[in-house]
Every structure is written in structure tokens, then in C-alpha cells.
Short mmCIF file of C-alpha atoms (C1' of nucleotides) in Angstrom, two decimals:
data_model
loop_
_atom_site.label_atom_id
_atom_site.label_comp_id
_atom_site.label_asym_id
_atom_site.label_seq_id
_atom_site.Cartn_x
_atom_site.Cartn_y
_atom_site.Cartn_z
CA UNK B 1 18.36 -13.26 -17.85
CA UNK B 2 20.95 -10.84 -17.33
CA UNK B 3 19.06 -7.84 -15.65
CA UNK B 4 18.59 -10.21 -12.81
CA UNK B 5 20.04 -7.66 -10.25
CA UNK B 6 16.79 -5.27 -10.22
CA UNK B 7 15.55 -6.16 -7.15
CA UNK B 8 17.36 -9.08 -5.21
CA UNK B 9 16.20 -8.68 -1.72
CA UNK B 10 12.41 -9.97 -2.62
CA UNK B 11 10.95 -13.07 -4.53
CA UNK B 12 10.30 -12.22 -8.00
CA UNK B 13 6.13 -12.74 -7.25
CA UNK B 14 5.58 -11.49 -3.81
CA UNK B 15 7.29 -8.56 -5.39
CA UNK B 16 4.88 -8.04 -8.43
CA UNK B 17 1.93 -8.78 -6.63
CA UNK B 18 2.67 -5.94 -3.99
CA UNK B 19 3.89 -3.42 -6.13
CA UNK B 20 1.25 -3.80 -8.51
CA UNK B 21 -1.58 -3.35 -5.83
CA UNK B 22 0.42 -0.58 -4.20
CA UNK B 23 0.01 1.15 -7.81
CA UNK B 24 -3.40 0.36 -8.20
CA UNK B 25 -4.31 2.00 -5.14
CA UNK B 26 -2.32 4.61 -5.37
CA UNK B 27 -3.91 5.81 -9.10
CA UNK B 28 -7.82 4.87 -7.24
CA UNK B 29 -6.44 7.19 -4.24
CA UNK B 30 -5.56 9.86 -6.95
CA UNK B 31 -8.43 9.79 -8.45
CA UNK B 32 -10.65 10.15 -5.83
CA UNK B 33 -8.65 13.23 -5.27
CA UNK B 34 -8.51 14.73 -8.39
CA UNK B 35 -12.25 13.94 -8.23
CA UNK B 36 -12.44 16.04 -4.96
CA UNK B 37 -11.03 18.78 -5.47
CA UNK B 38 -13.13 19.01 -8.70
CA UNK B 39 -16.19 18.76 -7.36
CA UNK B 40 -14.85 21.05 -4.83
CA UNK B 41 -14.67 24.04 -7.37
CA UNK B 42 -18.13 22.83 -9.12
CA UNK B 43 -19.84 22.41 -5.67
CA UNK B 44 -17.95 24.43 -3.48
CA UNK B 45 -17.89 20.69 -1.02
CA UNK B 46 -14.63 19.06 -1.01
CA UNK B 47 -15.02 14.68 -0.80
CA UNK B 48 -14.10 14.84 2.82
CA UNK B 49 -16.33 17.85 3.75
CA UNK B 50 -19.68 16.42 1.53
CA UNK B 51 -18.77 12.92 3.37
CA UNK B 52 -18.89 14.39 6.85
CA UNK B 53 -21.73 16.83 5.97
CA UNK B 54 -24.26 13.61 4.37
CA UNK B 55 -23.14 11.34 7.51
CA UNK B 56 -24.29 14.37 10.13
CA UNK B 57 -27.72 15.07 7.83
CA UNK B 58 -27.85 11.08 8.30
CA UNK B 59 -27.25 11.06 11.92
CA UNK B 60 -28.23 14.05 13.81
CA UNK B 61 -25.90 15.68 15.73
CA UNK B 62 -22.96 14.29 16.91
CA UNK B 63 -19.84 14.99 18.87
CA UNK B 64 -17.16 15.85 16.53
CA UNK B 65 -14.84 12.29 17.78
CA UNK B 66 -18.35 10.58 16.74
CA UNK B 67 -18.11 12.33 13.36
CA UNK B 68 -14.66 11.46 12.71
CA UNK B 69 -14.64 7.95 13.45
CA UNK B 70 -17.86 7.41 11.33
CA UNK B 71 -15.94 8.94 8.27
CA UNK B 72 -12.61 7.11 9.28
CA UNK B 73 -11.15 10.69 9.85
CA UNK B 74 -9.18 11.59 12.94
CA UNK B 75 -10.24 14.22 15.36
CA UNK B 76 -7.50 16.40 13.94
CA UNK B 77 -8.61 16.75 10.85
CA UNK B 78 -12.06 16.69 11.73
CA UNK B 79 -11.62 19.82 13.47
CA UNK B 80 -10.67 21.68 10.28
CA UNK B 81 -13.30 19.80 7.64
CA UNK B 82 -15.68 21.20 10.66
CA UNK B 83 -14.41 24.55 10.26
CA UNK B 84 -15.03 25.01 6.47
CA UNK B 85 -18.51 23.74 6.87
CA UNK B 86 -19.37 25.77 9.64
CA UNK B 87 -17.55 28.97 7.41
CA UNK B 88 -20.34 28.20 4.67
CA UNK B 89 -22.89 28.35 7.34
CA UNK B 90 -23.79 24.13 6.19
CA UNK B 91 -23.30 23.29 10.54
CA UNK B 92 -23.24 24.57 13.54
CA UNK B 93 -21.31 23.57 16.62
CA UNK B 94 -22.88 24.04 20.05
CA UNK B 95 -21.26 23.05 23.30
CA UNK B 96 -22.86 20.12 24.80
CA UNK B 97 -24.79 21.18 28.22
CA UNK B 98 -24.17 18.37 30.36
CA UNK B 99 -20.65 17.15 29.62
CA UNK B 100 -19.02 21.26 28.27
CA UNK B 101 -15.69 19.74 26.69
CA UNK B 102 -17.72 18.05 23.85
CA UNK B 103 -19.02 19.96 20.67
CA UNK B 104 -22.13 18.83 19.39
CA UNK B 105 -22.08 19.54 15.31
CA UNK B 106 -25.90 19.85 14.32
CA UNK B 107 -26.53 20.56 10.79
CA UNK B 108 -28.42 23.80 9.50
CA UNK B 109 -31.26 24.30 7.35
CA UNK B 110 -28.96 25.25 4.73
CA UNK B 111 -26.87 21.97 5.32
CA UNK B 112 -30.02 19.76 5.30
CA UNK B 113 -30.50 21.13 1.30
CA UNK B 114 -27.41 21.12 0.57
CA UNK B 115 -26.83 17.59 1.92
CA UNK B 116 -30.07 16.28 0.20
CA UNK B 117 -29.02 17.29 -3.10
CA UNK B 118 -25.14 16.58 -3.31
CA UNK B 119 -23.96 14.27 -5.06
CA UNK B 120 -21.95 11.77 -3.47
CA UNK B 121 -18.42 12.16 -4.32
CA UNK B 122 -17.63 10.28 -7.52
CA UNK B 123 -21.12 9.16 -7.68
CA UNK B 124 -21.46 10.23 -11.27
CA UNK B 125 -18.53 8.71 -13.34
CA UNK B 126 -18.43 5.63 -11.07
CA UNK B 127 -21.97 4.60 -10.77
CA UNK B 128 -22.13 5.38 -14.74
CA UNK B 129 -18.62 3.19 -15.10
CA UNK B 130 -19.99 0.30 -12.70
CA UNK B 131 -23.49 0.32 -14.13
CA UNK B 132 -22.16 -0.39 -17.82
CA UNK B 133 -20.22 -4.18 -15.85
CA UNK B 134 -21.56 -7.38 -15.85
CA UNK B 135 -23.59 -7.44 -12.34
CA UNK B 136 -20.89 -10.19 -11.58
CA UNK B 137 -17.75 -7.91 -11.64
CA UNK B 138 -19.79 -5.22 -9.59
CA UNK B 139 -20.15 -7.53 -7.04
CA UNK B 140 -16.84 -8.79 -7.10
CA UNK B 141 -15.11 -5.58 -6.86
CA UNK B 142 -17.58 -5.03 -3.86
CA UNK B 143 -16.75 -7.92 -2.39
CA UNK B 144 -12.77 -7.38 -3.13
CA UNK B 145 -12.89 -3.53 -1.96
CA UNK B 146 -14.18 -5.21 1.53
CA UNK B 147 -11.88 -7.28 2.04
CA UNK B 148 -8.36 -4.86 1.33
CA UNK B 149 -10.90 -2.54 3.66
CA UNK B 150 -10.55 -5.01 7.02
CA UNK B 151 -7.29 -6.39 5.92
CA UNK B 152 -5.98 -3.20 5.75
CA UNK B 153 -7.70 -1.38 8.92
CA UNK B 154 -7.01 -4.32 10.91
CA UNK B 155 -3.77 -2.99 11.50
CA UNK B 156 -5.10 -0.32 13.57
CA UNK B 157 -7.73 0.50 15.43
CA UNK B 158 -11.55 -0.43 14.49
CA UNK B 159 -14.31 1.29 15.26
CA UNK B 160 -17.76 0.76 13.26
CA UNK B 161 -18.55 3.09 10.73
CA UNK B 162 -21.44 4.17 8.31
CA UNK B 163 -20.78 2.21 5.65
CA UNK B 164 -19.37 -0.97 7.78
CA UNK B 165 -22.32 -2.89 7.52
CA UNK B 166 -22.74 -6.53 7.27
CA UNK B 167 -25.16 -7.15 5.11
CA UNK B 168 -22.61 -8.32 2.27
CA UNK B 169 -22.43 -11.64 2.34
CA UNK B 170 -22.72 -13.47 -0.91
CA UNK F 1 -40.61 0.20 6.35
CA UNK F 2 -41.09 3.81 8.21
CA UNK F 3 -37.69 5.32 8.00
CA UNK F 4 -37.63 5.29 4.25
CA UNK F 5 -37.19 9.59 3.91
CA UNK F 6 -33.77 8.92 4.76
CA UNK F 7 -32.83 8.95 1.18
CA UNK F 8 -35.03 10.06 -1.09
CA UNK F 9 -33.22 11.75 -4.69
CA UNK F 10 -31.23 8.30 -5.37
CA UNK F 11 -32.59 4.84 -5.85
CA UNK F 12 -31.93 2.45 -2.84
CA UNK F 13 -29.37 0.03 -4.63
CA UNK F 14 -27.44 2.67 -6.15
CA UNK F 15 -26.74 4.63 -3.56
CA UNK F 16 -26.10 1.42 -2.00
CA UNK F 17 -23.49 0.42 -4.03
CA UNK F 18 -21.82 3.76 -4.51
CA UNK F 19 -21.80 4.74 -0.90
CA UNK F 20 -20.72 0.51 0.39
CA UNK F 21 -17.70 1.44 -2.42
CA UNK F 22 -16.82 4.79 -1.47
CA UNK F 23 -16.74 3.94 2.08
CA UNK F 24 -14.30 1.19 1.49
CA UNK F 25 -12.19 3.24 -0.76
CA UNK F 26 -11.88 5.85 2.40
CA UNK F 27 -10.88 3.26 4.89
CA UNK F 28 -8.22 1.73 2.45
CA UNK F 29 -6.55 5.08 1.47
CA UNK F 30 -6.83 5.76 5.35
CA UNK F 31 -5.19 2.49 6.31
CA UNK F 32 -2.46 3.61 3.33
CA UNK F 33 -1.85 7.13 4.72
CA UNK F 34 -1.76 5.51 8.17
CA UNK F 35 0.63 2.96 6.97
CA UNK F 36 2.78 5.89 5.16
CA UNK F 37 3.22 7.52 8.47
CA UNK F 38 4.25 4.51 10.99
CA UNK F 39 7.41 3.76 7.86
CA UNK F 40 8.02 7.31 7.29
CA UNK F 41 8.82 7.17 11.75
CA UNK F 42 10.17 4.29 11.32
CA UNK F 43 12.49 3.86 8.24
CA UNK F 44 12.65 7.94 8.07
CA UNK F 45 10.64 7.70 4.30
CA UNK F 46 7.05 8.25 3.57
CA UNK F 47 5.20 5.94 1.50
CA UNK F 48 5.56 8.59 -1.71
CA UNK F 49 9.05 9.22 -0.68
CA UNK F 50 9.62 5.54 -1.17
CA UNK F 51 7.80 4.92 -4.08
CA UNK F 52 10.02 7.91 -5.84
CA UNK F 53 13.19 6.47 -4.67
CA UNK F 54 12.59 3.23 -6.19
CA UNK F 55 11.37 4.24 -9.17
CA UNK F 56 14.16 6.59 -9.65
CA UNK F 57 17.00 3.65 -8.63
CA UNK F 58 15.22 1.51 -10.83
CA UNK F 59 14.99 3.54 -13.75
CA UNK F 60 18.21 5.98 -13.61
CA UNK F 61 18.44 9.81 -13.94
CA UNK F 62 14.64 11.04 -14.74
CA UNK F 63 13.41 14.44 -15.00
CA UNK F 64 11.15 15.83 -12.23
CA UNK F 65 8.08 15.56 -14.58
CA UNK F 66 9.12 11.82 -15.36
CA UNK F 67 9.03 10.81 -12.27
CA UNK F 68 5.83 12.49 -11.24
CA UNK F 69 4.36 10.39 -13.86
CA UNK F 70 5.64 7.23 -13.23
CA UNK F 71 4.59 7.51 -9.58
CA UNK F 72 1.18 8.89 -10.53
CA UNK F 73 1.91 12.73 -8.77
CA UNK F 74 1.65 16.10 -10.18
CA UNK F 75 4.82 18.19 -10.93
CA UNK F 76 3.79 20.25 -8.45
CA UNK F 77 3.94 17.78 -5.64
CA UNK F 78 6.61 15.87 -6.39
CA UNK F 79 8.58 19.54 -6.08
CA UNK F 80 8.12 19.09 -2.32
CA UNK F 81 9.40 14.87 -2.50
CA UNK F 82 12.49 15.72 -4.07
CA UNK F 83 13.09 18.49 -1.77
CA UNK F 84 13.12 16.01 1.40
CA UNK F 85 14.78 13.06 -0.76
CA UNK F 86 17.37 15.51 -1.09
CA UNK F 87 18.22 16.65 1.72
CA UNK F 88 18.61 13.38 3.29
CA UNK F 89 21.15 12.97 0.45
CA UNK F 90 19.58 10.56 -0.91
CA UNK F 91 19.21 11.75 -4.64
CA UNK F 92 20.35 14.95 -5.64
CA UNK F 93 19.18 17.70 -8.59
CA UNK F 94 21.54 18.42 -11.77
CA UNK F 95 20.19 21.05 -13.88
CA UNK F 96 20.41 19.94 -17.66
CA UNK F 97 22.87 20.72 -19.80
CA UNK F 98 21.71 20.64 -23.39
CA UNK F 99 18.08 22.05 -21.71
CA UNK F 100 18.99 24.01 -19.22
CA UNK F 101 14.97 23.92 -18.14
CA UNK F 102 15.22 20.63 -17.67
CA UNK F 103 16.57 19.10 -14.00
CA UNK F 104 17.65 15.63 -13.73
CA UNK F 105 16.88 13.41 -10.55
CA UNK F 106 20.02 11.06 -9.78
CA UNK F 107 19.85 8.92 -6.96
CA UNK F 108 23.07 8.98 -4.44
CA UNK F 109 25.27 6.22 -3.54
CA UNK F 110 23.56 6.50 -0.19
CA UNK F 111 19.94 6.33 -1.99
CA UNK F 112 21.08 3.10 -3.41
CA UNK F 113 21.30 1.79 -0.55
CA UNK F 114 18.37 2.12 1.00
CA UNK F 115 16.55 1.80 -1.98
CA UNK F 116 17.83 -1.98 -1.89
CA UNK F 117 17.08 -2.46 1.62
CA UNK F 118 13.60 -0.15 2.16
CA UNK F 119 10.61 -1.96 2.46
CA UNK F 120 7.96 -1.35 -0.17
CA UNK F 121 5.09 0.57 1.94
CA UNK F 122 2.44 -1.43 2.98
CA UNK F 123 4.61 -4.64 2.01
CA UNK F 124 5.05 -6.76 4.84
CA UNK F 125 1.45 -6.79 6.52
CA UNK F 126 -0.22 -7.11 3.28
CA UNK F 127 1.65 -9.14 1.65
CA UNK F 128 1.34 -11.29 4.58
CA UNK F 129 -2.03 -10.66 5.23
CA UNK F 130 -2.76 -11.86 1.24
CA UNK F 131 -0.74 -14.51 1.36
CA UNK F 132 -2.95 -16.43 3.84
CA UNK F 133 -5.75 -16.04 1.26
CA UNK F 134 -6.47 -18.35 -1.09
CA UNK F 135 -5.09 -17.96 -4.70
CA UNK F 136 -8.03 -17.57 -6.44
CA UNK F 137 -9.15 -14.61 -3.92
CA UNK F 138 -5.77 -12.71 -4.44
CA UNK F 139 -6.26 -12.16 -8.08
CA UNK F 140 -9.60 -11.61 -7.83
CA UNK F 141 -8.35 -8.64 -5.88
CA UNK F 142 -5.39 -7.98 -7.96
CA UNK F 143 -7.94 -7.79 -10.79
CA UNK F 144 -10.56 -6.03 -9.06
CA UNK F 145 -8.39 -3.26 -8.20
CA UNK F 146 -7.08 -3.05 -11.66
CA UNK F 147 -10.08 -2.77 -13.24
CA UNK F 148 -11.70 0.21 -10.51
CA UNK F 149 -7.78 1.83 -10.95
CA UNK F 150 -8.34 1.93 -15.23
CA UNK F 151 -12.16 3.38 -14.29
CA UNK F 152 -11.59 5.91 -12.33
CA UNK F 153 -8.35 7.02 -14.16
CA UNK F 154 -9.63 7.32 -17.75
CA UNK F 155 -11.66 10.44 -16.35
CA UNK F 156 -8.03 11.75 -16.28
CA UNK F 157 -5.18 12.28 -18.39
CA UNK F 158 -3.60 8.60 -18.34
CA UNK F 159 0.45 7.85 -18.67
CA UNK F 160 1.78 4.73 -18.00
CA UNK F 161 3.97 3.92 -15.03
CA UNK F 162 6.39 1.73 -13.42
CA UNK F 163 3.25 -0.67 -12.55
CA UNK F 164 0.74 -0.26 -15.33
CA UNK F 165 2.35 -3.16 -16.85
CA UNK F 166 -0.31 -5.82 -19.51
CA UNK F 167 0.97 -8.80 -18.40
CA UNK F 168 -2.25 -9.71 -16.32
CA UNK F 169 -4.21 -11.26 -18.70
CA UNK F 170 -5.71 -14.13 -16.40
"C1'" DT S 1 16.52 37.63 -36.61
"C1'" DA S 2 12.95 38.75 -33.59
"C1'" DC S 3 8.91 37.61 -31.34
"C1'" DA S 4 5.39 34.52 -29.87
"C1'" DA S 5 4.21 30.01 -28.11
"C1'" DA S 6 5.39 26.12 -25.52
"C1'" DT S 7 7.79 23.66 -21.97
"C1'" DG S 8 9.98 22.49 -17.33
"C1'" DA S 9 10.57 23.47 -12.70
"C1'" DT S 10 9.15 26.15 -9.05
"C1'" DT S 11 6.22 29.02 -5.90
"C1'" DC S 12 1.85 30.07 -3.91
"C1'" DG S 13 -2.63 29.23 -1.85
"C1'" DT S 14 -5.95 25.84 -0.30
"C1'" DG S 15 -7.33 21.58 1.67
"C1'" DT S 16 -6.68 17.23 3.49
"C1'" DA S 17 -4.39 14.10 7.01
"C1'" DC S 18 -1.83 12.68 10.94
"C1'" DG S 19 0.35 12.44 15.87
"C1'" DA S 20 1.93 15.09 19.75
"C1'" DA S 21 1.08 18.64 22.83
"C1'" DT S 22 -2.26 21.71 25.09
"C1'" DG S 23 -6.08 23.28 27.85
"C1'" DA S 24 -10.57 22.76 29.76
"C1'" DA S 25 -13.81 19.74 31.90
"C1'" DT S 26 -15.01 15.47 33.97
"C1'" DA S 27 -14.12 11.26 36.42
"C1'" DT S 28 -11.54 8.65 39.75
"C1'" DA S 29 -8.70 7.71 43.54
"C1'" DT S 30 -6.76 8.60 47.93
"C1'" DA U 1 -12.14 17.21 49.47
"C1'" DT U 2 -8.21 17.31 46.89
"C1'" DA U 3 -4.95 15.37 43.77
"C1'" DT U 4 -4.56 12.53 39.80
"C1'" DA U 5 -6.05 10.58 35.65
"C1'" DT U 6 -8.89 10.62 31.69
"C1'" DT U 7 -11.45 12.59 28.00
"C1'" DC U 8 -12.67 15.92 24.33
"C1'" DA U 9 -11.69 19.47 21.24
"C1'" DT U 10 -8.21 22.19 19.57
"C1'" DT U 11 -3.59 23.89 18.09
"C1'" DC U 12 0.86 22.99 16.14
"C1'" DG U 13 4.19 21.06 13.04
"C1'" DT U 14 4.96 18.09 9.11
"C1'" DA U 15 3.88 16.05 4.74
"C1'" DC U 16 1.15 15.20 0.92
"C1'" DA U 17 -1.55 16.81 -3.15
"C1'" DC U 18 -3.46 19.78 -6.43
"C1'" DG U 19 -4.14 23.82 -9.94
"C1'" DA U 20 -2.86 28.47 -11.07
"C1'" DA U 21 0.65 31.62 -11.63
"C1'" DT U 22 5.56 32.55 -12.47
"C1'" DC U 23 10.15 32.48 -14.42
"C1'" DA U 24 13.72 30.79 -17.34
"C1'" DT U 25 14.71 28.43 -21.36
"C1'" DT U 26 13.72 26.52 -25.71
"C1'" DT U 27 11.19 26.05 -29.87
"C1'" DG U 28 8.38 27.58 -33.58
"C1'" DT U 29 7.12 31.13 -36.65
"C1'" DA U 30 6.70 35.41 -39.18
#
DNA sequence: TACAAATGATTCGTGTACGAATGAATATAT
DNA sequence: ATATATTCATTCGTACACGAATCATTTGTA
């Protein structure tokens, strides 16, 4: 009752509720990274770079813009996740013949095994983690995941991606 | 029914589940990055810068490894934080003097005052965005994320922080 | 006391991650 | 047809974000 003057420019609740899911998703967002760059040494494929190199195996070539937005990355960064897989010989880029400022990213022989046998990022320890829940709570987080997911991106620009199916709807 | 070689080394519902969760977890730390940018132009702070500020107003003079901790970031990075904190003046670095290893964040006069006054990151479109969701929905998601946060994290080495707090027993 | 082990901050190297600016190619307008 | 606008990939600059290595200090031990 007396160390009232903590915070005094928010309500007590709306305050709790936001910090607390700012903290939750900034330990998930941690993890996933620590998980990255672990599977990075083990593998030698960061998250990002495994991500990009499943969703190309999944979806023939594509432009690197079409790559990006289908792993929520920007071109930008794109570029450079492009350039380490092309360095470990997992894609290729060739110029695109009819329009000659696109790239086309095509994956290699190399890529394709790689890409068939790599584990998703986090796949182990989450899967295992989720698997051992009541098939209710899976679905809930699921469910809950989706909807900070549009909430969130909502504030920006959409486009459709891989995993932005509809097929969710209980 | 003839497209089924797509995936072939993990079972449908798994990979289902695990890639639906991933994806989501990609857009949201996206959105969050994203988010982290527009303030940081805006308000001049990043998202991490904020969080550190905060929890170092909140929480007095803290060594370099405490507040890495309590905002969930290695030493290593937080090195770089405290740099730019400081040199906005906004907290500044005394070395120790019974452990002269040892440097102690203090926050400025300055820092205090936009610590009041800076927004949490992400604050007012989620929050808002939440609040027009019904009650039950909100914890759901408050307890969803918990739960995926304590999952993911127990791979790790786990200290508590400023938000890791029991008192969400519903 | 001297010497080894541990600790705290920092530096270094790598990899995301972004927007703004750039340059080449294409499309559009006059 | 030529000038302008748009589009695509890339480069650049900034900021995380990490582990490994480093350096100074402190602690533990022989």
C-alpha cells in the first residue's frame, strides 16, 4: 500500500497483462534462438536458413521476394539467408529469362537431401513437450498462437504464407 | 490423394502441428521485431532498450549480468544495450567499489523520465487489440503463452525475471 | 603467501533482421 | 520513341543476439 508509485501512468491490470505477455514472448523468442543457433552448430542450418531451404524443396523455385514473404522474412534479409545456402552449395540462384531483374532460387540435389531429412527447427523438444499435454491444451495453444499471429501482423502488411492456412477452425 | 510424397520422414499430424506452431511463432516474433523498430524511430528506444530501462528504474542499481537476466539476454548482448542507453544519458556505468569486476547500471535523472512516460513495446495496439476480446480468450492466451514460454525454456538454463511472477494460478 | 580457479564485463566473429538507398530492368505515360 | 515510374534484388548502416575468447579482479586452496 505504500509502494504505490511503481508505475502510475498505467492501470494496475492492463499493465500486468501486457508486461507479462511481452515476457512470455520474449523468453519463446529466445528460445527459438538459442534453439537456432544450436542446431546451427549440430546441423550446420540455422532456423531461418532450414525454414527457407524446406519452403523452396516445398515449392519449387521461386523468386527470392516470393521466398521471403512465404517465411515472413524481408527481402533484405532474404538476400543474405540466400547467400549462406547457396555458400553450402543447398540452392542455386539463376536469373529469370523473361523478366532479368528477378532471381529464381531453385534448390540442388544436395538441398533436396538435406531438406528431406532436417529436422524442423525445434521439432524435437517441442513436439516431445506438446505430445506429453492433454490433446486439449495442444489445441488451445494452437488456437491461441493464431490468434497473437493475426493480431499481431495485422499491424502491417499481410501477405499469405506457408503455414497461413485455414483449416483451423475448431 | 496424389501429392502425398510431399512429406514423407514425419507423420502428417505432427508435422502438422509443429510446422502450424512454428509458423506462428515466426510471424509473432516478426510482428515484435517489426514493432521494436517503428518505437525505437519513434520514441528513439528499441523494444530491448525499453525493456532494460524499466527494469533497471524499477529495480535500482543492477549489475550488467542482473539485468541480462531479468530481461532474459545474454551478458554478451546486453554489453551492446547499455552502450546505447548510455550514451543517450539515460543510465550510466559505475565500476564497483568493493568488486572492482563488478559494474553497476544506474539509471539517470533523465532515464527516469522516460522510463515513466515510455510506452511498454507492443503496448498500445495489443493491449487494445486484446482488450476487444473476450475475457475468457485473453487468459486463455495469457496462459497459453505461459505454458509454451516454461516449455521451451526448461531446455535452457532458467532464472527468474521481472515477469516470471506465480500469481497466475487461474 | 602464492598460485590456481572462478567470476564479471568486454571484445570478437557470425548470423539474423530491418528500412533506406542503389542500380538494373521493365512497364507506363506522354 | 522517350521520359518517367515501378519493380526486383542487392548493398549499406544499425541493432539485436549468441558463444567463445580475453582481461582484470576476486576467491579458494595448497
Amino acid at each position: 500500500m505504500k509502494e504505490k508509485k511503481i508505475i502510475e501512468t498505467r492501470s494496475k491490470q492492463e499493465e500486468d497483462l501486457g508486461f507479462k505477455i511481452l515476457g512470455y514472448l520474449r523468453r519463446i523468442t529466445r528460445a527459438i534462438n538459442l534453439n537456432s543457433k544450436r542446431l546451427a552448430t549440430e546441423n550446420n542450418l540455422t532456423s531461418p536458413q532450414t525454414f527457407s531451404l524446406i519452403t523452396i524443396y516445398h515449392m519449387g523455385p521461386l523468386t527470392l521476394a516470393e521466398v521471403a514473404s512465404k517465411v515472413h522474412l524481408s527481402p533484405s534479409t532474404m538476400v543474405g539467408i540466400i547467400d549462406r545456402l547457396e555458400v553450402k552449395n543447398l540452392v542455386i540462384r539463376e536469373r529469370s529469362k523473361d523478366d532479368k531483374r528477378q532471381v529464381r532460387i531453385r534448390i540442388t540435389e544436395e538441398g533436396k537431401k538435406i531438406a528431406k531429412k532436417s529436422p524442423l527447427p525445434l521439432q524435437e523438444e517441442l513436439l516431445e513437450s506438446l505430445s506429453k499435454l492433454p490433446e486439449i491444451q495442444q489445441k488451445n495453444l494452437s488456437k491461441a498462437l493464431k490468434l497473437l499471429a493475426s493480431i499481431l501482423d495485422t499491424n502491417h502488411s499481410s501477405d499469405k504464407s506457408l503455414s497461413a492456412d485455414e483449416s483451423c477452425e475448431d
